[in-house]
GROMACS .gro file of N, CA, C and O in nm:
model
  248
    1UNK      N    1   1.037   0.566   0.243
    1UNK     CA    2   1.028   0.559   0.099
    1UNK      C    3   1.056   0.418   0.051
    1UNK      O    4   1.142   0.350   0.106
    2UNK      N    5   0.990   0.375  -0.050
    2UNK     CA    6   1.007   0.240  -0.101
    2UNK      C    7   1.102   0.232  -0.220
    2UNK      O    8   1.140   0.123  -0.260
    3UNK      N    9   1.136   0.343  -0.277
    3UNK     CA   10   1.218   0.344  -0.397
    3UNK      C   11   1.134   0.342  -0.525
    3UNK      O   12   1.185   0.360  -0.634
    4UNK      N   13   1.006   0.319  -0.512
    4UNK     CA   14   0.914   0.318  -0.626
    4UNK      C   15   0.896   0.461  -0.674
    4UNK      O   16   0.867   0.550  -0.595
    5UNK      N   17   0.912   0.484  -0.802
    5UNK     CA   18   0.903   0.620  -0.857
    5UNK      C   19   0.791   0.635  -0.960
    5UNK      O   20   0.796   0.724  -1.042
    6UNK      N   21   0.692   0.548  -0.955
    6UNK     CA   22   0.580   0.558  -1.047
    6UNK      C   23   0.510   0.692  -1.027
    6UNK      O   24   0.477   0.730  -0.914
    7UNK      N   25   0.486   0.764  -1.134
    7UNK     CA   26   0.427   0.898  -1.123
    7UNK      C   27   0.285   0.897  -1.067
    7UNK      O   28   0.237   1.000  -1.022
    8UNK      N   29   0.217   0.785  -1.068
    8UNK     CA   30   0.081   0.779  -1.011
    8UNK      C   31   0.080   0.807  -0.861
    8UNK      O   32  -0.023   0.837  -0.805
    9UNK      N   33   0.197   0.797  -0.798
    9UNK     CA   34   0.205   0.819  -0.655
    9UNK      C   35   0.226   0.966  -0.620
    9UNK      O   36   0.224   1.001  -0.502
   10UNK      N   37   0.246   1.051  -0.719
   10UNK     CA   38   0.261   1.193  -0.686
   10UNK      C   39   0.131   1.268  -0.717
   10UNK      O   40   0.044   1.220  -0.789
   11UNK      N   41   0.120   1.386  -0.661
   11UNK     CA   42  -0.005   1.462  -0.665
   11UNK      C   43  -0.056   1.490  -0.806
   11UNK      O   44  -0.169   1.456  -0.839
   12UNK      N   45   0.027   1.548  -0.888
   12UNK     CA   46  -0.021   1.592  -1.020
   12UNK      C   47  -0.057   1.473  -1.111
   12UNK      O   48  -0.166   1.467  -1.167
   13UNK      N   49   0.034   1.380  -1.127
   13UNK     CA   50   0.008   1.266  -1.216
   13UNK      C   51  -0.108   1.181  -1.164
   13UNK      O   52  -0.190   1.132  -1.241
   14UNK      N   53  -0.117   1.165  -1.034
   14UNK     CA   54  -0.227   1.087  -0.977
   14UNK      C   55  -0.362   1.150  -1.004
   14UNK      O   56  -0.458   1.082  -1.039
   15UNK      N   57  -0.370   1.282  -0.992
   15UNK     CA   58  -0.497   1.351  -1.016
   15UNK      C   59  -0.536   1.348  -1.163
   15UNK      O   60  -0.653   1.352  -1.197
   16UNK      N   61  -0.438   1.341  -1.253
   16UNK     CA   62  -0.466   1.336  -1.396
   16UNK      C   63  -0.488   1.194  -1.447
   16UNK      O   64  -0.519   1.174  -1.563
   17UNK      N   65  -0.475   1.095  -1.361
   17UNK     CA   66  -0.490   0.955  -1.401
   17UNK      C   67  -0.637   0.911  -1.394
   17UNK      O   68  -0.724   0.989  -1.353
   18UNK      N   69  -0.664   0.788  -1.431
   18UNK     CA   70  -0.799   0.733  -1.424
   18UNK      C   71  -0.848   0.724  -1.280
   18UNK      O   72  -0.968   0.715  -1.255
   19UNK      N   73  -0.756   0.729  -1.183
   19UNK     CA   74  -0.794   0.719  -1.042
   19UNK      C   75  -0.843   0.853  -0.987
   19UNK      O   76  -0.914   0.857  -0.888
   20UNK      N   77  -0.801   0.963  -1.047
   20UNK     CA   78  -0.844   1.095  -1.004
   20UNK      C   79  -0.776   1.147  -0.879
   20UNK      O   80  -0.810   1.253  -0.828
   21UNK      N   81  -0.679   1.073  -0.828
   21UNK     CA   82  -0.604   1.113  -0.710
   21UNK      C   83  -0.477   1.028  -0.703
   21UNK      O   84  -0.469   0.924  -0.767
   22UNK      N   85  -0.379   1.072  -0.626
   22UNK     CA   86  -0.259   0.990  -0.610
   22UNK      C   87  -0.296   0.857  -0.543
   22UNK      O   88  -0.390   0.851  -0.463
   23UNK      N   89  -0.224   0.754  -0.578
   23UNK     CA   90  -0.251   0.624  -0.516
   23UNK      C   91  -0.133   0.582  -0.430
   23UNK      O   92  -0.018   0.615  -0.459
   24UNK      N   93  -0.163   0.511  -0.324
   24UNK     CA   94  -0.062   0.463  -0.231
   24UNK      C   95   0.013   0.347  -0.293
   24UNK      O   96  -0.046   0.261  -0.358
   25UNK      N   97   0.144   0.344  -0.274
   25UNK     CA   98   0.226   0.234  -0.324
   25UNK      C   99   0.189   0.105  -0.250
   25UNK      O  100   0.164   0.107  -0.129
   26UNK      N  101   0.183  -0.005  -0.321
   26UNK     CA  102   0.147  -0.133  -0.261
   26UNK      C  103   0.238  -0.172  -0.146
   26UNK      O  104   0.195  -0.236  -0.050
   27UNK      N  105   0.365  -0.135  -0.154
   27UNK     CA  106   0.458  -0.166  -0.046
   27UNK      C  107   0.422  -0.098   0.085
   27UNK      O  108   0.441  -0.153   0.192
   28UNK      N  109   0.367   0.022   0.076
   28UNK     CA  110   0.325   0.094   0.196
   28UNK      C  111   0.202   0.028   0.257
   28UNK      O  112   0.196   0.003   0.377
   29UNK      N  113   0.102  -0.001   0.173
   29UNK     CA  114  -0.019  -0.062   0.226
   29UNK      C  115   0.009  -0.203   0.280
   29UNK      O  116  -0.046  -0.242   0.382
   30UNK      N  117   0.096  -0.279   0.216
   30UNK     CA  118   0.128  -0.412   0.268
   30UNK      C  119   0.206  -0.402   0.398
   30UNK      O  120   0.189  -0.486   0.487
   31UNK      N  121   0.291  -0.299   0.412
   31UNK     CA  122   0.362  -0.280   0.538
   31UNK      C  123   0.267  -0.253   0.654
   31UNK      O  124   0.286  -0.304   0.765
   32UNK      N  125   0.164  -0.175   0.629
   32UNK     CA  126   0.063  -0.148   0.731
   32UNK      C  127  -0.011  -0.277   0.767
   32UNK      O  128  -0.032  -0.309   0.885
   33UNK      N  129  -0.048  -0.354   0.665
   33UNK     CA  130  -0.117  -0.481   0.690
   33UNK      C  131  -0.027  -0.581   0.761
   33UNK      O  132  -0.072  -0.655   0.849
   34UNK      N  133   0.101  -0.584   0.726
   34UNK     CA  134   0.195  -0.673   0.794
   34UNK      C  135   0.202  -0.641   0.943
   34UNK      O  136   0.204  -0.730   1.027
   35UNK      N  137   0.207  -0.513   0.975
   35UNK     CA  138   0.212  -0.472   1.116
   35UNK      C  139   0.086  -0.516   1.189
   35UNK      O  140   0.092  -0.564   1.302
   36UNK      N  141  -0.027  -0.503   1.125
   36UNK     CA  142  -0.154  -0.544   1.186
   36UNK      C  143  -0.157  -0.694   1.211
   36UNK      O  144  -0.187  -0.740   1.320
   37UNK      N  145  -0.120  -0.772   1.110
   37UNK     CA  146  -0.123  -0.918   1.123
   37UNK      C  147  -0.019  -0.966   1.223
   37UNK      O  148  -0.046  -1.053   1.305
   38UNK      N  149   0.100  -0.910   1.219
   38UNK     CA  150   0.209  -0.959   1.304
   38UNK      C  151   0.196  -0.915   1.449
   38UNK      O  152   0.236  -0.989   1.539
   39UNK      N  153   0.143  -0.798   1.474
   39UNK     CA  154   0.142  -0.745   1.610
   39UNK      C  155   0.006  -0.738   1.676
   39UNK      O  156  -0.009  -0.776   1.791
   40UNK      N  157  -0.094  -0.689   1.604
   40UNK     CA  158  -0.221  -0.660   1.669
   40UNK      C  159  -0.317  -0.778   1.674
   40UNK      O  160  -0.387  -0.796   1.773
   41UNK      N  161  -0.324  -0.857   1.570
   41UNK     CA  162  -0.424  -0.963   1.568
   41UNK      C  163  -0.387  -1.081   1.657
   41UNK      O  164  -0.458  -1.112   1.751
   42UNK      N  165  -0.275  -1.151   1.633
   42UNK     CA  166  -0.243  -1.262   1.722
   42UNK      C  167  -0.177  -1.218   1.852
   42UNK      O  168  -0.188  -1.286   1.952
   43UNK      N  169  -0.108  -1.106   1.851
   43UNK     CA  170  -0.047  -1.054   1.973
   43UNK      C  171   0.099  -1.022   1.955
   43UNK      O  172   0.165  -1.072   1.864
   44UNK      N  173   0.153  -0.939   2.044
   44UNK     CA  174   0.293  -0.897   2.036
   44UNK      C  175   0.387  -1.018   2.039
   44UNK      O  176   0.363  -1.116   2.109
   45UNK      N  177   0.495  -1.008   1.962
   45UNK     CA  178   0.594  -1.116   1.958
   45UNK      C  179   0.563  -1.224   1.856
   45UNK      O  180   0.643  -1.314   1.836
   46UNK      N  181   0.448  -1.217   1.791
   46UNK     CA  182   0.411  -1.316   1.691
   46UNK      C  183   0.498  -1.300   1.568
   46UNK      O  184   0.528  -1.190   1.526
   47UNK      N  185   0.539  -1.412   1.510
   47UNK     CA  186   0.617  -1.411   1.387
   47UNK      C  187   0.539  -1.489   1.283
   47UNK      O  188   0.501  -1.604   1.308
   48UNK      N  189   0.511  -1.429   1.170
   48UNK     CA  190   0.446  -1.506   1.063
   48UNK      C  191   0.550  -1.538   0.958
   48UNK      O  192   0.642  -1.462   0.932
   49UNK      N  193   0.538  -1.654   0.897
   49UNK     CA  194   0.640  -1.704   0.806
   49UNK      C  195   0.610  -1.680   0.660
   49UNK      O  196   0.700  -1.681   0.578
   50UNK      N  197   0.485  -1.661   0.628
   50UNK     CA  198   0.449  -1.642   0.488
   50UNK      C  199   0.321  -1.562   0.478
   50UNK      O  200   0.232  -1.573   0.562
   51UNK      N  201   0.314  -1.481   0.374
   51UNK     CA  202   0.193  -1.404   0.349
   51UNK      C  203   0.185  -1.374   0.200
   51UNK      O  204   0.287  -1.362   0.133
   52UNK      N  205   0.067  -1.365   0.149
   52UNK     CA  206   0.046  -1.331   0.008
   52UNK      C  207  -0.066  -1.228  -0.001
   52UNK      O  208  -0.174  -1.252   0.050
   53UNK      N  209  -0.037  -1.116  -0.061
   53UNK     CA  210  -0.137  -1.011  -0.078
   53UNK      C  211  -0.181  -1.008  -0.223
   53UNK      O  212  -0.101  -1.027  -0.314
   54UNK      N  213  -0.308  -0.982  -0.244
   54UNK     CA  214  -0.362  -0.962  -0.378
   54UNK      C  215  -0.430  -0.826  -0.377
   54UNK      O  216  -0.532  -0.808  -0.313
   55UNK      N  217  -0.373  -0.732  -0.450
   55UNK     CA  218  -0.429  -0.597  -0.455
   55UNK      C  219  -0.531  -0.590  -0.567
   55UNK      O  220  -0.496  -0.604  -0.684
   56UNK      N  221  -0.657  -0.571  -0.532
   56UNK     CA  222  -0.764  -0.570  -0.631
   56UNK      C  223  -0.815  -0.430  -0.663
   56UNK      O  224  -0.887  -0.412  -0.760
   57UNK      N  225  -0.779  -0.332  -0.582
   57UNK     CA  226  -0.817  -0.193  -0.604
   57UNK      C  227  -0.705  -0.103  -0.560
   57UNK      O  228  -0.628  -0.136  -0.471
   58UNK      N  229  -0.699   0.013  -0.623
   58UNK     CA  230  -0.601   0.113  -0.581
   58UNK      C  231  -0.646   0.178  -0.451
   58UNK      O  232  -0.764   0.197  -0.427
   59UNK      N  233  -0.550   0.210  -0.367
   59UNK     CA  234  -0.577   0.281  -0.242
   59UNK      C  235  -0.542   0.427  -0.266
   59UNK      O  236  -0.426   0.461  -0.291
   60UNK      N  237  -0.641   0.514  -0.260
   60UNK     CA  238  -0.620   0.655  -0.285
   60UNK      C  239  -0.563   0.728  -0.166
   60UNK      O  240  -0.585   0.690  -0.052
   61UNK      N  241  -0.487   0.830  -0.195
   61UNK     CA  242  -0.430   0.917  -0.090
   61UNK      C  243  -0.507   1.048  -0.095
   61UNK      O  244  -0.512   1.114  -0.198
   62UNK      N  245  -0.570   1.083   0.012
   62UNK     CA  246  -0.648   1.207   0.019
   62UNK      C  247  -0.566   1.319   0.074
   62UNK      O  248  -0.482   1.306   0.153
   0.00000   0.00000   0.00000
């Protein structure tokens, strides 16, 4: 859990929003991307010092 309590992340409010479904919290999607960049792309043991994400679309939860 990220501590984010925005109602768009729960089932009912997300479905009633302009997105039509719950949306994933940015912290969760960035955590997945961090794992990919830090471990899978350059290789295990890699440490990255800086990263900047720009979220341009909501990620829906099905």
